Structures are given as C-alpha cells and as structure tokens.
C-alpha cells in the first residue's frame, strides 16, 4: 500500500509520455510525406540560426512588447523544466525535494522559479488582454475564427493554472516546513509563495499536506496534459521552432530554387547536337508533376513549417496584399497546409498507412487561386516570421502547378509570358528595338 | 542638359577587340518603358561623364525571365536564362551593373545555378563604389533643404539586403533623408513584384501602390526616390492618384545624381 502513490505516478507518467510519443511518431510520418529536399549544406550557419533565432529569440524582439512578454514566458518554460525533473524523480521514488541537497543553489533555483512563475502570470494576463480586450488586428483575421482563437486562449488558461498550482504547492510546502511537519524538510526559498502561505495560517498539518499533495499532483498531471495538448495546437512551436530554424532557408531571400527537372529539359532543347526525337526517354527523372497542388507535392521542410506555425500573424500583418484588403494571408497559407496535412494523416490512419483519394486537395479546397495570385513575392512574410517559416515558397510552388500543369494563369499573365516567348520582353515590343532609347532624345 | 549619349554595344566592342569594365544590363523596362528609359539615360550620362568603360547588349539582350519565374513558369524562365547566359558567357562578361532590382536579383542569384556566374551590382552600389574611388564627384547643394524619402525595392532590400547604398547617395546630395514608417527590412512593396506589374490586382480595399504612396506622403517629402523602374511607375501612379504630381516628384537615384550634376 505504501508504494501506491509511486506506482500510480509511474503509470500516469507512462500514459502521458507514451501518448505523446505516439503523436510525435505521427507528426514525423506526416512531415515525411513531403518530398525530399537537400538541407545538408552549411551546417555552421544552420546551427547559428537555430541558436540565434529559436534559442536567442532574436526575431521576437522586433516587436518589443510582445517580444519581452514572450521571452519571459519562454525563459520561464525552459527553466521550470528543472523543477519538473525534480517532481518526476520525487514522484517515482517517493522522495521530497530531492535536489534540496544543493543547499544555497537550491534556494536560488526555487526562488528564481517563483519569480519567473510570477512574471509568467503577468505576461500571460497581458497576452490575454491583447487577444481579448485590446483585440489586436492580427488576431482578428478570418482564419482566426473558431479553433485557432480558442486554442490561443486555452494555452493561456493552462499556463495560468499551472503557474498557480506551482505556487500553491510551494506555499503549502513552506507552511509545512515552518510547522516542522515530518517529510517536509527545510529547503528552498519562497519569495512569492510565502505571501500566499499567509492565507493558510491556521490550517492543521493534515489539511496542509492534502493541499500540498493535491497541488503537486494537479501540477504534474497538468504538465503531462499540456505536453499532449501540444500536438493538437499551434503550441507545437515550442518544440518545432528548433528544427525549423535549423532547416530554414539560407542565402538571399530573393533566390528561388531552379527546378532541376526543368533544367535538364531546357538543356536538351537548347543543345543543337541533340536530336529531340531521339532523346532517350528518361522518364524516371522527370517528376510526374510540376509544382504543388497538394501537401505531398511540397517538401518536408515546408510541411515542418506548417506544423511549426504559431499563428502569430506577424507575416499577415506585414503582407502588402493583406494590408490592402486582399484575401491573401500568408498565415492562412500555413494553417491550410497544416489542416490538409492533418486530414491526409487521418486518411492514412484509417487505411493502414495507405493514402486513399478523398477528392480533395490543398489547392481550391483550402487555398484559393485568388489568394495565390495576389502575392507580390515581396518576402515581407518571410522576413517577419519569428521562426523562419517561408509561406512564399508554398505560394510559388502552387503557382507553378497552376501555370505548368494547368495553364491556368490569369489571362494578362499569359499575354506577358507569350510576349517573353516571342519578343524577349514582357511587353509586345520587338527585340530589335531594344536599343532605340539610346537614339531618342 | 546634354542629349548626346554614348552607348557602346558589346558586339561593337568585341569586334574592336576591346573589353568593357562592366556590362550595363538595361532590362526590359529600361529599354521600352518611356518613364524607365529616362532612368537608363540618366545612368548612362553619369557613366559617360565619369568616362567609365561600359557596354550594353542592345538587341542581344532578352528578358531575364524574372516575371515568368515568379508567375510560376519555370520552363520559360530557364529558357530565357540559358539563352542570356550563352550570350553573356560568349562575351566573357565578368561584371554586370543594372538599374533594375529584378534583373539584379535574377542574374545574381538564379543564373549561377544554370551556368552563369558574374559579379552583379545594382546601379546604386556601382555609383557608390565610383564615388568612393573618386571616379565620380558629387557637388551636392542642388537638393539642399529638400526632403527625400527612399522607397526600398523589395528585390533590392529584403531580397538581397541592400539598404545602405541608395541612402548613402541621397545623403551625399545634401538632401534631408526622411524615412517612412515601413522602411528597410519592413519596407512595403510597391505592388509590382511577383509579376503583379503585368496583371490587374486582386480585389481589395485599395491598391498596394496607393497604400505605399500614402506612407510616403506622411513624410511630407519633396521627392520620393526609388531604385527600381517598376517601383518608379507604381509610385508615380500613386502620386498622380493623390493629385500631388505638381509638388512631389518621383525620381530614380540615378536621375537625382544626374540632375545634381546638371547632366
Ligand atoms: S511574399 Fe506574398 S504572401 Fe508574403 S508578404 Fe509578400 S505578398 Fe504577402
Ligand atoms: S508563418 Fe510565421 S509569422 Fe506567419 S503566423 Fe506562422 S509563425 Fe507567425
């Protein structure tokens, strides 16, 4: 009987982490539905980007208020993991405050957790106010209705509850230490919860222990719940921001990939020594399709992007098309990609890992042509994203599909392309007139 | 203003056994668009005055393929690119200067993968170099007291990180450089990129160039400076739309310098 809490704890822990592991597996499988892409270049820069952007939050501070609040919550999250480690060890072995042997270091740690917890509470409240009272523009776009809005708030509520539980647990513990309760050794310093503990004055030891245990259990169960909530939420970015910034685009933003399959074909056509009719049919190399109409046509990095998107809307608020009232929102492009990928994942789950056509695709069913054609390829969204997401690359791949597979460009663009083909300029002027300007006064 | 300009072509130079220091890539807009042709000529006047050895491809130049690529036509883009690269390589071109950020970006970033590697500079970078080396001199003074705001072309700024060269040149003019609320990394597009120049915009509340012009007008400028022929057109249209063309001019950096030097 004595070991019942330990056993119970281990069971809860296994369920919590097991379910999470299962979903991580699914996540991995879904991301790898994307096409292979070579990201093995320039590792040093990639590591540096990850350290600077994900770990160092360098892009967050572009917006100082949100940036500062975010850094607090982020640091709070990272540091509090040490506390979680202690809770897990205590839970398994039935110890209490197992790290307390660290003495003054432990006092310092606990004190900083408490202060951080307090700051996190303030930040979370500020975030909530920004979302729900001030109603910042970028949280009100059409794509933010329903689940995305709820998700954003739920995360804040969960964080708030977790922080309160943590402080309550410490406050009760502090009271118990003062009363010299057995098992509750004197350890830690409690700059915040000591004030909360004043409310518990007069409570007897058994009730305090009950309170402390309840808060402790709810706290760790809450953390396990939160861990498992991640997969269903934009909050996945707290994990994926790291690989995503690592695999993010390098080099100048204006440099778009040259499709290799096209290069081969063009070289073949341009080479006068090759008889085009005798050209060997190396169909194996030619992709079955140019561009992207569904998630499987995108690269796995683009799919990783979709799962990493935090729906912060910084991209959308910088997008010139969006600012002038057009339907395009780069955030929506990312959310649509994720939604469709999840849908495809569900089809795989239901059919033993095999994909069965469901008559839907990313193009038209999620992302409309009107959105795609509104993009000016200005890279404002790419620049704005705090976690190195490239919505523009998806837009371009889908345009490629529209033009190269469906010949479905707007007619003006067809004219432009016809002109380039025939006259070497996007306008209907004769190439032989190219130098006329030098003779005109 | 002098009107005679010397524009040697690569073919002539090659025939004479000469090699220019730099190839001036004029671009489609710079060759055919009436407004942009004035930018081209202003730049050539500066080159002439400084006695820079340059040449143009003339009728051998063709669209870089930028609008085709960004519209999604990778095939047409690569056809254009490979054709241009053949010409450039045949002339053993090493350094290219262009007044169009779209040509600049495409040749600099996308041609190397197709066999065309050159040193590519934007004309503002080139002029800055010349100034630093003392090969052109700028008096300044003409624009003293004038408020100039610079509109960052996306394909020069965000796409390639060139923010300072045009600004340095403006400061050299003795003018007062005033920044818009969205500038440099956060500059707002003029609305022409990504092949938008060649089609009607999608439905919205307003056109992008109007929004951008409004941002420019907030700085109460005398001149809106640009470094791209497409931005120039978009901003000029914006200023007209706001009925401010009488008191606000839209000018390319090359035109500013040519005007300051009374070329
Ligand atoms: S690149 Fe396209 S989607 Fe991104 S901000 Fe610019 S216009 Fe919007
Ligand atoms: S793509 Fe980046 S900037 Fe846009 S909403 Fe997602 S995380 Fe935010």
XYZ file of C-alpha atoms and ligand atoms in Angstrom:
720
model
C 0.000 0.000 0.000
C 2.846 2.275 0.864
C 4.053 2.326 -2.727
C 0.670 3.016 -4.216
C 1.349 6.703 -4.957
C 4.671 5.808 -6.606
C 3.080 3.154 -8.772
C 0.211 5.418 -9.640
C 2.658 8.152 -10.563
C 4.691 5.877 -12.827
C 1.506 4.751 -14.574
C 0.349 8.311 -15.125
C 3.793 9.276 -16.372
C 3.916 6.372 -18.801
C 0.470 7.097 -20.179
C 1.323 10.782 -20.558
C 4.650 10.310 -22.272
C 3.525 7.249 -24.234
C 0.628 9.044 -25.849
C 2.884 11.970 -26.605
C 5.465 9.667 -28.200
C 2.762 8.126 -30.338
C 1.708 11.520 -31.620
C 5.301 12.534 -32.265
C 5.542 9.431 -34.423
C 2.503 10.529 -36.368
C 3.917 14.005 -36.715
C 7.119 12.601 -38.125
C 5.296 10.362 -40.538
C 3.158 13.256 -41.788
C 6.116 15.575 -42.252
C 7.971 12.901 -44.178
C 5.090 12.663 -46.634
C 6.754 15.719 -48.140
C 9.303 15.464 -50.894
C 12.927 15.095 -50.045
C 14.971 18.267 -50.183
C 18.645 18.792 -49.647
C 19.349 20.747 -46.488
C 22.733 19.294 -45.697
C 24.602 22.444 -46.713
C 26.331 24.945 -44.456
C 25.732 23.309 -41.097
C 27.574 26.006 -39.124
C 25.201 28.712 -40.359
C 22.251 26.449 -39.638
C 23.361 25.884 -36.057
C 23.972 29.576 -35.663
C 20.499 30.389 -36.990
C 18.921 27.955 -34.576
C 20.799 29.370 -31.616
C 20.106 32.943 -32.587
C 16.500 32.715 -33.756
C 14.956 29.872 -31.742
C 17.102 29.828 -28.638
C 18.025 33.502 -28.615
C 14.576 34.708 -29.741
C 16.259 37.285 -31.960
C 13.229 37.774 -34.191
C 10.753 38.081 -31.353
C 12.104 41.394 -30.155
C 11.359 43.082 -33.483
C 8.086 43.825 -31.743
C 9.308 44.922 -28.318
C 6.175 44.454 -26.207
C 5.207 41.037 -27.491
C 8.889 40.164 -27.619
C 9.575 40.909 -23.965
C 6.459 39.129 -22.742
C 7.307 36.153 -24.907
C 10.877 35.978 -23.669
C 9.604 35.839 -20.077
C 7.199 33.019 -20.788
C 9.876 31.239 -22.792
C 12.587 31.513 -20.149
C 10.026 30.530 -17.535
C 9.174 27.474 -19.563
C 12.764 26.411 -20.106
C 13.860 26.883 -16.522
C 10.809 25.357 -14.962
C 11.756 22.104 -16.635
C 14.393 21.640 -13.935
C 11.585 21.783 -11.416
C 9.620 19.251 -13.454
C 12.606 16.926 -13.369
C 12.625 17.105 -9.581
C 8.914 16.426 -9.460
C 9.317 13.375 -11.653
C 12.137 11.949 -9.518
C 10.211 12.671 -6.324
C 7.158 11.039 -7.819
C 8.924 7.860 -8.817
C 10.954 7.359 -5.667
C 8.672 8.917 -3.124
C 11.329 11.418 -2.131
C 10.619 15.033 -1.349
C 12.558 17.858 -2.923
C 15.322 15.536 -3.962
C 17.541 18.355 -5.231
C 17.462 20.149 -1.897
C 20.923 18.782 -1.190
C 22.187 21.552 -3.441
C 21.755 23.924 -0.485
C 22.019 27.602 -1.392
C 21.938 26.763 -5.091
C 18.623 25.078 -4.496
C 17.316 28.097 -2.632
C 18.354 30.237 -5.530
C 16.748 27.935 -8.066
C 13.433 27.766 -6.266
C 13.450 31.498 -5.733
C 14.050 32.170 -9.422
C 11.328 29.687 -10.424
C 8.916 31.532 -8.222
C 9.803 34.935 -9.566
C 9.572 33.609 -13.095
C 6.251 31.982 -12.352
C 5.007 35.312 -11.117
C 6.285 37.130 -14.213
C 4.772 34.451 -16.408
C 1.400 35.050 -14.777
C 1.679 38.746 -15.502
C 2.744 38.109 -19.104
C 0.010 35.588 -19.707
C -2.567 38.054 -18.422
C -1.102 40.718 -20.711
C -1.271 38.303 -23.656
C -4.875 37.512 -22.815
C -5.758 41.183 -22.654
C -4.099 41.804 -26.028
C -6.057 38.988 -27.603
C -9.434 39.532 -25.995
C -9.760 43.122 -24.804
C -7.441 45.241 -26.941
C -8.224 42.895 -29.849
C -5.041 43.380 -31.804
C -5.760 43.459 -35.537
C -3.704 40.431 -36.374
C -5.663 38.162 -34.042
C -8.939 39.041 -35.712
C -8.388 37.876 -39.287
C -10.948 35.463 -40.770
C -8.621 32.480 -40.414
C -8.526 33.063 -36.650
C -12.150 32.175 -36.014
C -13.146 29.014 -34.164
C -10.446 26.627 -33.004
C -7.411 28.870 -33.633
C -8.938 31.521 -31.402
C -9.913 29.029 -28.722
C -6.548 27.354 -28.935
C -4.767 30.654 -28.351
C -6.780 31.343 -25.215
C -6.700 27.772 -23.911
C -2.922 27.818 -23.908
C -3.006 30.944 -21.789
C -5.506 29.417 -19.336
C -3.475 26.242 -18.992
C -0.295 28.183 -18.356
C -2.058 30.308 -15.788
C -3.455 27.306 -13.926
C -0.098 25.534 -13.982
C 1.661 28.536 -12.502
C -0.959 28.925 -9.766
C -0.714 25.258 -8.893
C 3.042 25.541 -8.696
C 2.847 28.498 -6.339
C 0.118 26.892 -4.212
C 2.204 23.772 -3.893
C 5.181 25.787 -2.730
C 3.080 27.885 -0.367
C 1.656 24.833 1.364
C 5.105 23.283 1.477
C 6.516 26.423 3.020
C 3.839 26.337 5.745
C 4.560 22.683 6.398
C 8.268 23.402 6.672
C 7.553 26.137 9.170
C 5.399 23.763 11.215
C 8.164 21.156 11.119
C 5.960 18.516 9.521
C 7.610 15.172 9.019
C 8.966 14.531 5.491
C 8.815 18.273 4.679
C 12.446 19.193 5.117
C 13.518 22.786 5.273
C 14.579 23.632 1.759
C 14.104 26.326 -0.818
C 13.369 29.976 -0.563
C 9.930 31.232 -1.477
C 9.881 34.917 -2.374
C 6.422 34.751 -3.921
C 4.574 31.862 -2.343
C 5.424 32.883 1.197
C 2.816 35.578 0.781
C 0.281 33.076 -0.446
C 1.123 30.875 2.512
C -0.214 33.556 4.826
C -3.671 32.535 3.711
C -3.029 29.049 5.057
C -2.182 30.148 8.574
C -4.356 28.279 10.993
C -4.708 25.162 8.839
C -3.630 21.943 10.501
C -0.877 19.737 9.159
C -3.074 17.025 7.562
C -5.088 19.606 5.601
C -1.902 21.328 4.522
C -0.443 18.027 3.365
C -3.656 17.348 1.479
C -3.432 20.763 -0.140
C 0.236 20.356 -0.990
C -0.287 16.870 -2.462
C -3.312 17.965 -4.446
C -1.450 20.910 -5.963
C 1.572 18.701 -6.638
C -0.491 16.066 -8.423
C -2.568 18.507 -10.389
C 0.585 20.348 -11.372
C 2.320 17.305 -12.819
C -0.827 15.897 -14.395
C -1.425 19.339 -15.855
C 2.052 19.370 -17.337
C 1.512 15.944 -18.883
C -1.802 17.124 -20.239
C -0.154 20.206 -21.689
C 2.541 18.079 -23.277
C -0.107 16.057 -25.041
C -2.125 19.103 -25.928
C 0.814 20.430 -27.953
C 0.234 18.103 -30.854
C -3.248 19.481 -31.381
C -2.208 23.075 -31.023
C -0.193 25.862 -32.544
C 1.801 25.499 -29.362
C 3.772 22.782 -31.080
C 6.137 25.583 -31.993
C 7.843 25.330 -28.620
C 9.380 22.102 -29.862
C 9.473 22.546 -33.618
C 10.887 26.064 -33.627
C 14.297 24.472 -33.099
C 14.446 22.126 -36.085
C 12.504 24.637 -38.148
C 15.007 27.444 -37.691
C 17.778 24.938 -38.344
C 16.292 23.886 -41.675
C 15.105 27.385 -42.595
C 16.079 28.961 -45.904
C 19.678 30.126 -46.231
C 21.065 32.647 -48.670
C 19.376 35.683 -50.160
C 15.611 35.739 -49.790
C 15.168 36.669 -53.431
C 16.837 33.490 -54.630
C 14.207 30.984 -55.694
C 15.126 27.402 -56.491
C 15.683 26.416 -60.073
C 13.777 23.226 -60.787
C 16.326 20.636 -61.818
C 13.963 18.569 -63.911
C 13.263 21.658 -65.997
C 16.970 22.401 -66.349
C 17.540 19.001 -67.887
C 14.756 19.501 -70.373
C 15.843 23.009 -71.280
C 19.453 21.963 -71.793
C 18.257 19.175 -74.024
C 16.153 21.556 -76.089
C 18.873 24.166 -76.377
C 21.557 21.771 -77.424
C 21.614 21.709 -81.227
C 23.564 18.450 -81.243
C 20.759 16.549 -79.651
C 18.007 15.250 -81.837
C 14.951 15.902 -79.712
C 13.106 12.976 -81.240
C 15.927 10.603 -80.494
C 16.212 11.814 -76.932
C 16.244 8.845 -74.602
C 13.099 8.670 -72.590
C 14.499 9.047 -69.103
C 11.041 9.484 -67.702
C 12.344 8.190 -64.400
C 13.916 11.576 -63.719
C 11.069 13.755 -64.835
C 8.696 14.473 -61.989
C 5.156 13.308 -62.538
C 4.031 16.822 -61.862
C 5.440 20.334 -61.686
C 4.673 22.454 -58.685
C 2.255 21.626 -55.899
C -1.466 21.041 -55.737
C -1.499 19.021 -52.544
C 0.628 18.629 -49.447
C 2.543 15.616 -50.736
C 3.921 17.784 -53.552
C 5.560 20.111 -51.033
C 8.932 19.420 -49.458
C 9.149 18.055 -45.938
C 10.661 21.358 -44.810
C 7.524 23.150 -45.994
C 5.416 20.633 -44.078
C 7.584 21.108 -40.995
C 6.946 24.836 -41.480
C 3.214 24.203 -41.371
C 3.392 22.344 -38.062
C 5.697 24.998 -36.617
C 3.486 27.977 -37.419
C 2.395 29.677 -34.206
C -0.403 31.572 -35.913
C 1.051 34.789 -34.578
C 0.103 36.624 -37.762
C 3.241 38.697 -37.980
C 3.547 37.584 -41.601
C -0.001 38.592 -42.396
C 0.258 41.969 -40.753
C 3.300 42.780 -42.938
C 1.811 41.384 -46.147
C 1.058 44.199 -48.616
C -1.754 42.223 -50.202
C -3.382 41.617 -46.849
C -2.869 45.196 -45.724
C -4.813 46.385 -48.725
C -7.732 44.093 -48.082
C -6.958 41.220 -50.426
C -7.828 37.674 -49.476
C -4.224 36.507 -49.242
C -2.925 35.886 -45.746
C 0.396 34.050 -45.501
C -0.623 32.769 -42.080
C -3.681 31.181 -43.626
C -1.470 29.521 -46.224
C 0.431 27.857 -43.380
C -2.703 26.951 -41.414
C -4.348 25.487 -44.510
C -1.279 23.409 -45.236
C -1.309 22.025 -41.722
C -5.037 21.343 -41.775
C -4.810 19.499 -45.055
C -1.784 17.541 -43.858
C -3.674 16.515 -40.732
C -6.557 15.428 -42.904
C -4.240 13.349 -45.074
C -2.747 11.880 -41.884
C -6.207 10.805 -40.740
C -6.821 9.089 -44.060
C -3.545 7.215 -43.586
C -4.573 6.222 -40.058
C -7.901 4.927 -41.279
C -6.404 2.891 -44.132
C -3.461 1.173 -42.504
C -0.993 3.735 -43.729
C -2.224 3.831 -47.275
C -3.461 7.022 -48.859
C -6.873 6.847 -50.455
C -8.015 9.761 -52.618
C -10.673 11.759 -50.858
C -11.464 14.024 -53.765
C -9.857 16.944 -52.021
C -6.546 18.730 -52.275
C -4.745 21.743 -50.888
C -5.462 23.804 -53.987
C -9.035 25.090 -54.284
C -10.364 23.094 -51.322
C -8.170 25.032 -48.913
C -6.150 27.684 -50.726
C -7.913 29.563 -53.492
C -6.359 30.808 -56.700
C -7.355 34.338 -55.802
C -5.097 34.144 -52.760
C -2.208 32.730 -54.756
C -2.336 35.367 -57.468
C -2.414 38.249 -55.000
C 1.155 37.635 -53.813
C 3.815 40.127 -54.895
C 6.624 37.784 -53.828
C 7.951 40.614 -51.686
C 9.266 38.384 -48.906
C 7.741 40.537 -46.157
C 6.129 37.443 -44.651
C 9.395 35.526 -44.689
C 11.212 38.415 -43.052
C 8.530 38.816 -40.390
C 8.235 35.223 -39.284
C 9.917 34.718 -35.909
C 10.539 31.027 -36.560
C 11.920 31.095 -40.133
C 8.817 29.932 -41.941
C 8.651 30.542 -45.705
C 4.999 30.910 -46.767
C 6.132 32.378 -50.076
C 7.724 29.109 -51.181
C 4.374 27.346 -50.931
C 2.667 30.114 -52.888
C 5.294 29.861 -55.623
C 5.076 26.074 -55.827
C 1.323 26.289 -56.207
C 1.618 28.931 -58.905
C 3.981 26.599 -60.712
C 1.336 23.916 -60.627
C -1.301 26.303 -61.940
C 0.870 27.516 -64.798
C 2.873 24.467 -65.778
C 0.292 21.758 -65.190
C -2.969 23.532 -65.770
C -2.061 26.526 -67.929
C -4.371 28.379 -65.594
C -2.624 31.724 -65.215
C -4.716 34.907 -65.339
C -5.016 35.936 -68.986
C -2.892 39.061 -68.519
C -0.060 36.882 -67.324
C -0.495 34.577 -70.275
C -0.074 37.599 -72.525
C 3.031 38.611 -70.626
C 4.509 35.146 -70.956
C 3.620 34.993 -74.615
C 5.461 38.257 -75.140
C 8.562 36.977 -73.396
C 8.485 33.868 -75.503
C 8.074 35.734 -78.769
C 9.854 39.050 -78.223
C 12.122 38.506 -75.241
C 10.264 41.143 -73.241
C 7.088 41.097 -71.169
C 5.609 43.745 -73.441
C 4.734 43.398 -77.103
C 7.805 45.201 -78.424
C 10.231 43.963 -80.972
C 13.555 42.741 -79.657
C 15.222 44.623 -82.499
C 14.008 47.878 -80.938
C 15.812 47.279 -77.667
C 18.393 49.930 -78.230
C 16.101 52.599 -79.602
C 16.240 54.533 -76.340
C 19.864 55.419 -76.998
C 18.896 57.319 -80.120
C 15.794 59.056 -78.804
C 16.249 62.429 -77.243
C 21.202 69.215 -70.345
C 23.265 67.383 -72.888
C 21.381 64.991 -75.066
C 24.099 63.142 -76.829
C 24.961 59.975 -75.039
C 27.456 57.339 -75.992
C 26.155 53.803 -75.719
C 28.653 51.219 -76.973
C 27.338 47.730 -77.594
C 29.100 44.550 -76.652
C 29.146 43.457 -80.292
C 30.997 46.613 -81.367
C 33.490 46.377 -78.539
C 34.092 42.717 -79.149
C 34.688 43.367 -82.826
C 37.200 46.062 -81.906
C 38.933 43.635 -79.579
C 38.032 45.676 -76.514
C 36.623 44.593 -73.193
C 34.492 46.941 -71.127
C 34.977 47.218 -67.389
C 31.336 46.474 -66.850
C 28.279 45.345 -68.764
C 25.243 47.550 -68.267
C 22.193 45.274 -68.225
C 19.397 47.630 -69.243
C 16.401 45.377 -68.706
C 13.019 45.377 -70.433
C 11.589 48.321 -68.534
C 14.744 50.336 -69.018
C 14.645 49.602 -72.751
C 10.973 50.010 -73.565
C 9.082 51.875 -70.835
C 9.036 55.599 -71.522
C 9.468 56.579 -67.908
C 12.177 53.995 -67.256
C 14.098 54.966 -70.397
C 14.789 58.325 -68.727
C 16.406 56.452 -65.827
C 18.508 54.455 -68.253
C 19.685 57.612 -69.961
C 20.419 59.376 -66.698
C 22.620 56.477 -65.642
C 24.424 56.427 -68.994
C 25.074 60.152 -68.713
C 26.790 59.599 -65.393
C 28.849 56.762 -66.866
C 29.777 58.931 -69.859
C 30.761 61.864 -67.702
C 32.937 59.664 -65.499
C 34.392 58.030 -68.627
C 33.529 54.567 -67.414
C 34.173 51.849 -69.923
C 30.899 50.026 -70.307
C 28.780 48.347 -72.935
C 25.212 47.176 -73.378
C 23.991 44.054 -75.126
C 21.411 46.011 -77.091
C 19.385 43.769 -79.353
C 21.179 40.733 -77.933
C 19.657 41.323 -74.518
C 16.475 39.486 -73.625
C 14.142 39.367 -70.627
C 15.914 37.750 -67.653
C 12.825 35.632 -67.080
C 12.048 37.111 -63.661
C 8.346 37.782 -64.278
C 7.913 34.348 -65.864
C 9.538 32.595 -62.934
C 7.526 34.473 -60.365
C 4.338 33.851 -62.260
C 5.154 30.155 -61.956
C 6.525 29.439 -65.424
C 9.818 27.821 -64.531
C 10.217 26.461 -68.040
C 10.038 29.827 -69.738
C 12.306 31.304 -67.102
C 15.017 28.754 -67.692
C 14.757 29.090 -71.474
C 15.359 32.815 -71.086
C 18.120 32.318 -68.550
C 20.030 29.777 -70.602
C 19.761 31.954 -73.722
C 21.044 35.015 -71.879
C 23.805 33.059 -70.186
C 25.033 31.839 -73.576
C 25.345 35.413 -74.800
C 26.983 36.641 -71.605
C 29.441 33.789 -71.494
C 30.292 34.172 -75.175
C 31.361 37.744 -74.409
C 33.207 36.566 -71.303
C 31.313 39.015 -69.146
C 32.551 39.297 -65.592
C 30.840 42.259 -64.054
C 27.263 43.381 -64.614
C 25.544 46.532 -63.425
C 21.809 47.056 -63.710
C 19.283 49.646 -62.612
C 16.565 47.017 -62.215
C 16.474 45.088 -58.923
C 14.563 42.260 -60.604
C 17.274 41.716 -63.211
C 19.843 42.195 -60.441
C 18.308 39.507 -58.244
C 17.738 37.013 -61.013
C 21.173 37.251 -62.624
C 22.945 37.383 -59.276
C 21.101 34.589 -57.506
C 19.410 32.366 -60.026
C 21.753 32.363 -63.017
C 24.759 30.777 -61.244
C 22.852 27.506 -60.847
C 22.321 27.473 -64.619
C 25.898 28.141 -65.575
C 26.102 31.932 -65.412
C 28.250 33.333 -62.605
C 29.039 37.027 -62.653
C 29.689 39.821 -60.247
C 26.363 41.630 -60.274
C 25.813 45.036 -58.736
C 22.859 47.360 -58.567
C 23.488 50.772 -60.080
C 23.282 52.402 -56.656
C 26.028 50.106 -55.412
C 28.067 50.819 -58.510
C 27.700 54.574 -58.149
C 28.634 54.336 -54.503
C 31.797 52.461 -55.484
C 32.674 55.062 -58.096
C 32.180 57.806 -55.557
C 34.350 56.061 -53.015
C 37.095 55.551 -55.561
C 36.849 59.188 -56.530
C 35.869 58.359 -60.103
C 32.789 60.479 -59.864
C 32.482 63.577 -57.771
C 29.268 64.928 -56.382
C 28.983 68.549 -55.575
C 25.838 68.439 -53.564
C 23.897 71.533 -52.779
C 21.297 71.267 -55.543
C 18.990 69.368 -53.275
C 19.872 71.211 -50.116
C 16.873 71.544 -47.854
C 14.820 69.126 -49.936
C 13.098 66.286 -48.152
C 13.700 62.996 -49.904
C 12.199 59.709 -48.818
C 13.514 56.443 -50.214
C 11.237 53.590 -51.132
C 13.069 50.270 -50.671
C 12.515 47.964 -53.655
C 11.733 44.511 -52.235
C 14.109 42.778 -54.633
C 16.975 45.048 -53.684
C 16.285 45.382 -49.972
C 14.673 42.419 -48.328
C 15.589 40.023 -51.106
C 19.286 40.934 -51.174
C 19.964 43.050 -48.123
C 20.990 46.225 -49.976
C 19.709 49.126 -47.896
C 22.621 51.485 -47.461
C 23.979 52.229 -50.940
C 20.973 54.251 -52.128
C 20.702 56.027 -48.799
C 24.354 56.996 -48.801
C 23.965 58.529 -52.250
C 20.948 60.534 -51.125
C 22.839 61.850 -48.137
C 25.674 62.871 -50.453
C 23.192 65.079 -52.268
C 22.952 67.208 -49.149
C 19.277 66.417 -49.036
C 17.371 65.539 -45.921
C 16.663 61.822 -45.958
C 13.343 61.101 -44.261
C 12.265 57.530 -43.580
C 8.786 56.137 -43.997
C 7.193 54.216 -41.165
C 7.853 50.996 -43.064
C 11.377 51.047 -44.357
C 14.373 48.779 -44.869
C 13.579 45.227 -43.687
C 9.998 46.244 -43.100
C 9.579 48.201 -46.314
C 6.213 47.866 -48.000
C 6.104 46.517 -51.539
C 5.094 48.920 -54.313
C 2.722 46.269 -55.602
C 4.523 45.429 -58.850
C 6.649 42.421 -57.889
C 5.885 38.786 -58.477
C 4.587 39.594 -61.966
C 1.824 41.804 -60.495
C 3.027 44.576 -62.814
C 1.508 42.712 -65.716
C -1.947 41.958 -64.360
C -4.895 43.569 -62.634
C -4.647 43.378 -58.858
C -6.957 41.080 -56.918
C -9.982 42.642 -55.253
C -9.279 44.551 -52.054
C -9.842 47.899 -50.324
C -7.170 49.664 -52.267
C -4.173 49.058 -54.454
C -0.812 48.406 -52.851
C 0.847 51.361 -54.574
C -1.729 53.727 -53.079
C -1.040 52.413 -49.594
C 2.681 52.824 -50.177
C 2.262 56.306 -51.616
C 0.256 57.304 -48.556
C 3.118 56.120 -46.354
C 5.497 58.174 -48.455
C 3.268 61.259 -48.250
C 3.222 61.003 -44.458
C 6.855 62.076 -44.521
C 5.866 65.276 -46.383
C 8.555 64.728 -48.980
C 9.578 66.927 -51.895
C 10.883 63.906 -53.718
C 10.161 60.208 -53.490
C 13.321 58.403 -54.506
C 13.249 54.938 -55.989
C 15.813 52.465 -57.195
C 13.674 50.335 -59.460
C 11.828 51.157 -62.677
C 8.731 49.253 -61.529
C 8.636 50.957 -58.136
C 9.047 54.218 -60.004
C 5.969 53.575 -62.134
C 3.904 52.435 -59.169
C 4.836 55.416 -57.037
C 4.348 57.846 -59.913
C 0.855 56.441 -60.431
C 0.234 56.704 -56.693
C 1.271 60.346 -56.593
C -0.982 61.069 -59.575
C -3.844 59.265 -57.904
C -3.388 61.540 -54.889
C -3.189 64.531 -57.252
C 0.141 65.586 -55.881
C 2.210 65.388 -59.065
C 2.538 69.161 -59.107
C 4.570 69.325 -55.899
C 6.054 65.857 -55.464
C 8.419 64.184 -57.884
C 9.266 60.523 -58.096
C 12.871 60.095 -59.180
C 15.389 57.320 -59.511
C 18.646 57.721 -57.634
C 20.477 57.908 -60.972
C 18.208 60.741 -62.046
C 18.853 62.588 -58.806
C 22.589 62.394 -59.327
C 22.362 63.329 -62.991
C 20.230 66.328 -62.021
C 22.635 67.367 -59.284
C 25.477 67.276 -61.772
C 23.358 69.057 -64.345
C 23.869 66.289 -66.884
S 5.588 37.471 -50.236
Fe 3.414 37.332 -50.810
S 2.413 36.432 -49.036
Fe 4.417 37.112 -48.364
S 4.054 39.153 -47.569
Fe 4.645 39.421 -49.686
S 2.730 39.453 -50.818
Fe 2.265 38.626 -48.791
S 4.133 31.873 -40.674
Fe 5.432 32.684 -39.066
S 4.807 34.835 -38.896
Fe 3.197 33.783 -40.004
S 1.723 33.204 -38.428
Fe 3.074 31.459 -38.740
S 4.650 31.742 -37.198
Fe 3.612 33.696 -37.369
